[in-house]
């Protein structure tokens, strides 16, 4: 009997309602519906003792804004850990200060069976909370008003990589970054729209010619938009040849 894939996402958030739509649409919604993955929403406000259910306080040392207090977050983390499927779990704080999220990181997280994502608000969390989480992750160099959208980005990109979640027509194997290059351009009908034609090679039905065209365009796009990815990546002989062709064509374009 095939062991059914199971993965628990525990999200600690003051705004759990933000996840309502997230759970119900697209491939992500299907994965939740089929029970492959589970979303546990934990609200620190449920772990407060005072009548105002206070979760924040003023920063020591002064300055604008408020800081999320330790106790409701620690109690939330303990609750989340009790909902994790096994010891193969990590507690991650989403923050602009964190390590940048990459496909490689997503693949590492896929090896676990549960993750707890702390979506903070206000000016962030009391620094001592770092004794209760494993790492900080950032989805990019910008600030959002809460960690909820970054948490959804992490969960979505994880779910896409679960074997069986994407059927062939949605396949993740051709996604950007999966082979360390940006995804090749795609075209569909009509073959000509106003003066814009589909590249000839894609109309030949010659699978080898199409494979090479797509690889070359992936390399061209990566050189243009993310040259550092090329620097990090070992290129095959074929890829190096195609990169040289792209560079020569670029030189001709600038002449
Ligand atoms: C993560 C969280 C950006 C990211 C975030 C990211 C709200 C952290 C608040 C929350 C602080 C703003 N913004 N790039 N925002 O992954 O608690 O400082």
JSON list of N, CA and C and ligand atoms in Angstrom, two decimals, residues 93-96 120-125 137-147 150, ligand 1:
[
{"chain": "A", "resi": 93, "resn": "UNK", "atom": "N", "xyz": [10.56, 31.53, 11.65]},
{"chain": "A", "resi": 93, "resn": "UNK", "atom": "CA", "xyz": [10.00, 32.88, 11.73]},
{"chain": "A", "resi": 93, "resn": "UNK", "atom": "C", "xyz": [10.19, 33.57, 10.39]},
{"chain": "A", "resi": 94, "resn": "UNK", "atom": "N", "xyz": [9.10, 34.05, 9.79]},
{"chain": "A", "resi": 94, "resn": "UNK", "atom": "CA", "xyz": [9.21, 34.77, 8.51]},
{"chain": "A", "resi": 94, "resn": "UNK", "atom": "C", "xyz": [9.61, 36.21, 8.82]},
{"chain": "A", "resi": 95, "resn": "UNK", "atom": "N", "xyz": [10.71, 36.64, 8.25]},
{"chain": "A", "resi": 95, "resn": "UNK", "atom": "CA", "xyz": [11.21, 37.98, 8.55]},
{"chain": "A", "resi": 95, "resn": "UNK", "atom": "C", "xyz": [12.10, 38.50, 7.43]},
{"chain": "A", "resi": 96, "resn": "UNK", "atom": "N", "xyz": [12.08, 39.83, 7.20]},
{"chain": "A", "resi": 96, "resn": "UNK", "atom": "CA", "xyz": [12.96, 40.41, 6.17]},
{"chain": "A", "resi": 96, "resn": "UNK", "atom": "C", "xyz": [14.43, 40.15, 6.49]},
{"chain": "A", "resi": 120, "resn": "UNK", "atom": "N", "xyz": [4.61, 37.16, 11.98]},
{"chain": "A", "resi": 120, "resn": "UNK", "atom": "CA", "xyz": [4.53, 38.22, 12.98]},
{"chain": "A", "resi": 120, "resn": "UNK", "atom": "C", "xyz": [3.91, 39.48, 12.38]},
{"chain": "A", "resi": 121, "resn": "UNK", "atom": "N", "xyz": [3.52, 40.37, 13.28]},
{"chain": "A", "resi": 121, "resn": "UNK", "atom": "CA", "xyz": [2.97, 41.68, 12.91]},
{"chain": "A", "resi": 121, "resn": "UNK", "atom": "C", "xyz": [3.68, 42.72, 13.75]},
{"chain": "A", "resi": 122, "resn": "UNK", "atom": "N", "xyz": [3.14, 43.94, 13.74]},
{"chain": "A", "resi": 122, "resn": "UNK", "atom": "CA", "xyz": [3.77, 45.03, 14.49]},
{"chain": "A", "resi": 122, "resn": "UNK", "atom": "C", "xyz": [5.22, 45.20, 14.01]},
{"chain": "A", "resi": 123, "resn": "UNK", "atom": "N", "xyz": [6.13, 45.56, 14.93]},
{"chain": "A", "resi": 123, "resn": "UNK", "atom": "CA", "xyz": [7.53, 45.73, 14.51]},
{"chain": "A", "resi": 123, "resn": "UNK", "atom": "C", "xyz": [8.29, 44.42, 14.58]},
{"chain": "A", "resi": 124, "resn": "UNK", "atom": "N", "xyz": [7.58, 43.33, 14.86]},
{"chain": "A", "resi": 124, "resn": "UNK", "atom": "CA", "xyz": [8.29, 42.05, 14.95]},
{"chain": "A", "resi": 124, "resn": "UNK", "atom": "C", "xyz": [8.15, 41.45, 16.33]},
{"chain": "A", "resi": 125, "resn": "UNK", "atom": "N", "xyz": [9.00, 40.50, 16.63]},
{"chain": "A", "resi": 125, "resn": "UNK", "atom": "CA", "xyz": [8.90, 39.72, 17.87]},
{"chain": "A", "resi": 125, "resn": "UNK", "atom": "C", "xyz": [10.07, 40.05, 18.80]},
{"chain": "A", "resi": 137, "resn": "UNK", "atom": "N", "xyz": [13.32, 32.94, 7.83]},
{"chain": "A", "resi": 137, "resn": "UNK", "atom": "CA", "xyz": [13.30, 32.87, 6.37]},
{"chain": "A", "resi": 137, "resn": "UNK", "atom": "C", "xyz": [12.69, 34.15, 5.80]},
{"chain": "A", "resi": 138, "resn": "UNK", "atom": "N", "xyz": [13.25, 34.60, 4.68]},
{"chain": "A", "resi": 138, "resn": "UNK", "atom": "CA", "xyz": [12.70, 35.77, 4.01]},
{"chain": "A", "resi": 138, "resn": "UNK", "atom": "C", "xyz": [12.33, 35.39, 2.57]},
{"chain": "A", "resi": 139, "resn": "UNK", "atom": "N", "xyz": [11.18, 35.90, 2.10]},
{"chain": "A", "resi": 139, "resn": "UNK", "atom": "CA", "xyz": [10.80, 35.59, 0.71]},
{"chain": "A", "resi": 139, "resn": "UNK", "atom": "C", "xyz": [11.36, 36.63, -0.24]},
{"chain": "A", "resi": 140, "resn": "UNK", "atom": "N", "xyz": [12.05, 37.64, 0.27]},
{"chain": "A", "resi": 140, "resn": "UNK", "atom": "CA", "xyz": [12.64, 38.65, -0.61]},
{"chain": "A", "resi": 140, "resn": "UNK", "atom": "C", "xyz": [12.96, 39.92, 0.17]},
{"chain": "A", "resi": 141, "resn": "UNK", "atom": "N", "xyz": [13.68, 40.82, -0.51]},
{"chain": "A", "resi": 141, "resn": "UNK", "atom": "CA", "xyz": [14.17, 42.02, 0.20]},
{"chain": "A", "resi": 141, "resn": "UNK", "atom": "C", "xyz": [13.13, 43.13, 0.18]},
{"chain": "A", "resi": 142, "resn": "UNK", "atom": "N", "xyz": [12.04, 42.90, 0.92]},
{"chain": "A", "resi": 142, "resn": "UNK", "atom": "CA", "xyz": [10.99, 43.90, 1.04]},
{"chain": "A", "resi": 142, "resn": "UNK", "atom": "C", "xyz": [10.17, 43.55, 2.28]},
{"chain": "A", "resi": 143, "resn": "UNK", "atom": "N", "xyz": [9.42, 44.55, 2.75]},
{"chain": "A", "resi": 143, "resn": "UNK", "atom": "CA", "xyz": [8.65, 44.36, 3.99]},
{"chain": "A", "resi": 143, "resn": "UNK", "atom": "C", "xyz": [7.17, 44.29, 3.66]},
{"chain": "A", "resi": 144, "resn": "UNK", "atom": "N", "xyz": [6.48, 43.29, 4.20]},
{"chain": "A", "resi": 144, "resn": "UNK", "atom": "CA", "xyz": [5.02, 43.25, 4.06]},
{"chain": "A", "resi": 144, "resn": "UNK", "atom": "C", "xyz": [4.43, 43.52, 5.45]},
{"chain": "A", "resi": 145, "resn": "UNK", "atom": "N", "xyz": [3.16, 43.85, 5.53]},
{"chain": "A", "resi": 145, "resn": "UNK", "atom": "CA", "xyz": [2.62, 44.30, 6.82]},
{"chain": "A", "resi": 145, "resn": "UNK", "atom": "C", "xyz": [2.49, 43.15, 7.82]},
{"chain": "A", "resi": 146, "resn": "UNK", "atom": "N", "xyz": [2.68, 41.94, 7.33]},
{"chain": "A", "resi": 146, "resn": "UNK", "atom": "CA", "xyz": [2.65, 40.80, 8.25]},
{"chain": "A", "resi": 146, "resn": "UNK", "atom": "C", "xyz": [3.37, 39.64, 7.60]},
{"chain": "A", "resi": 147, "resn": "UNK", "atom": "N", "xyz": [3.61, 38.62, 8.37]},
{"chain": "A", "resi": 147, "resn": "UNK", "atom": "CA", "xyz": [4.29, 37.43, 7.83]},
{"chain": "A", "resi": 147, "resn": "UNK", "atom": "C", "xyz": [3.33, 36.45, 7.18]},
{"chain": "A", "resi": 150, "resn": "UNK", "atom": "N", "xyz": [4.02, 36.04, 3.28]},
{"chain": "A", "resi": 150, "resn": "UNK", "atom": "CA", "xyz": [5.23, 35.21, 3.13]},
{"chain": "A", "resi": 150, "resn": "UNK", "atom": "C", "xyz": [5.00, 33.74, 3.52]},
{"chain": "B", "resi": 1, "resn": "LIG", "atom": "C1", "xyz": [8.51, 38.65, 6.24]},
{"chain": "B", "resi": 1, "resn": "LIG", "atom": "C2", "xyz": [7.71, 39.32, 7.18]},
{"chain": "B", "resi": 1, "resn": "LIG", "atom": "C3", "xyz": [8.60, 40.64, 4.92]},
{"chain": "B", "resi": 1, "resn": "LIG", "atom": "C4", "xyz": [8.94, 39.32, 5.10]},
{"chain": "B", "resi": 1, "resn": "LIG", "atom": "C5", "xyz": [7.42, 40.68, 6.93]},
{"chain": "B", "resi": 1, "resn": "LIG", "atom": "C6", "xyz": [9.78, 38.62, 4.09]},
{"chain": "B", "resi": 1, "resn": "LIG", "atom": "C7", "xyz": [5.57, 42.18, 9.72]},
{"chain": "B", "resi": 1, "resn": "LIG", "atom": "C8", "xyz": [7.66, 41.01, 9.99]},
{"chain": "B", "resi": 1, "resn": "LIG", "atom": "C9", "xyz": [6.51, 43.05, 10.48]},
{"chain": "B", "resi": 1, "resn": "LIG", "atom": "C10", "xyz": [6.40, 41.07, 9.17]},
{"chain": "B", "resi": 1, "resn": "LIG", "atom": "C11", "xyz": [7.46, 42.04, 11.08]},
{"chain": "B", "resi": 1, "resn": "LIG", "atom": "C12", "xyz": [7.18, 44.05, 9.61]},
{"chain": "B", "resi": 1, "resn": "LIG", "atom": "N1", "xyz": [7.85, 41.28, 5.82]},
{"chain": "B", "resi": 1, "resn": "LIG", "atom": "N2", "xyz": [10.49, 39.36, 3.22]},
{"chain": "B", "resi": 1, "resn": "LIG", "atom": "N3", "xyz": [6.69, 41.41, 7.79]},
{"chain": "B", "resi": 1, "resn": "LIG", "atom": "O1", "xyz": [9.79, 37.38, 4.06]},
{"chain": "B", "resi": 1, "resn": "LIG", "atom": "O2", "xyz": [6.82, 41.41, 12.14]},
{"chain": "B", "resi": 1, "resn": "LIG", "atom": "O3", "xyz": [8.45, 44.39, 10.14]}
]
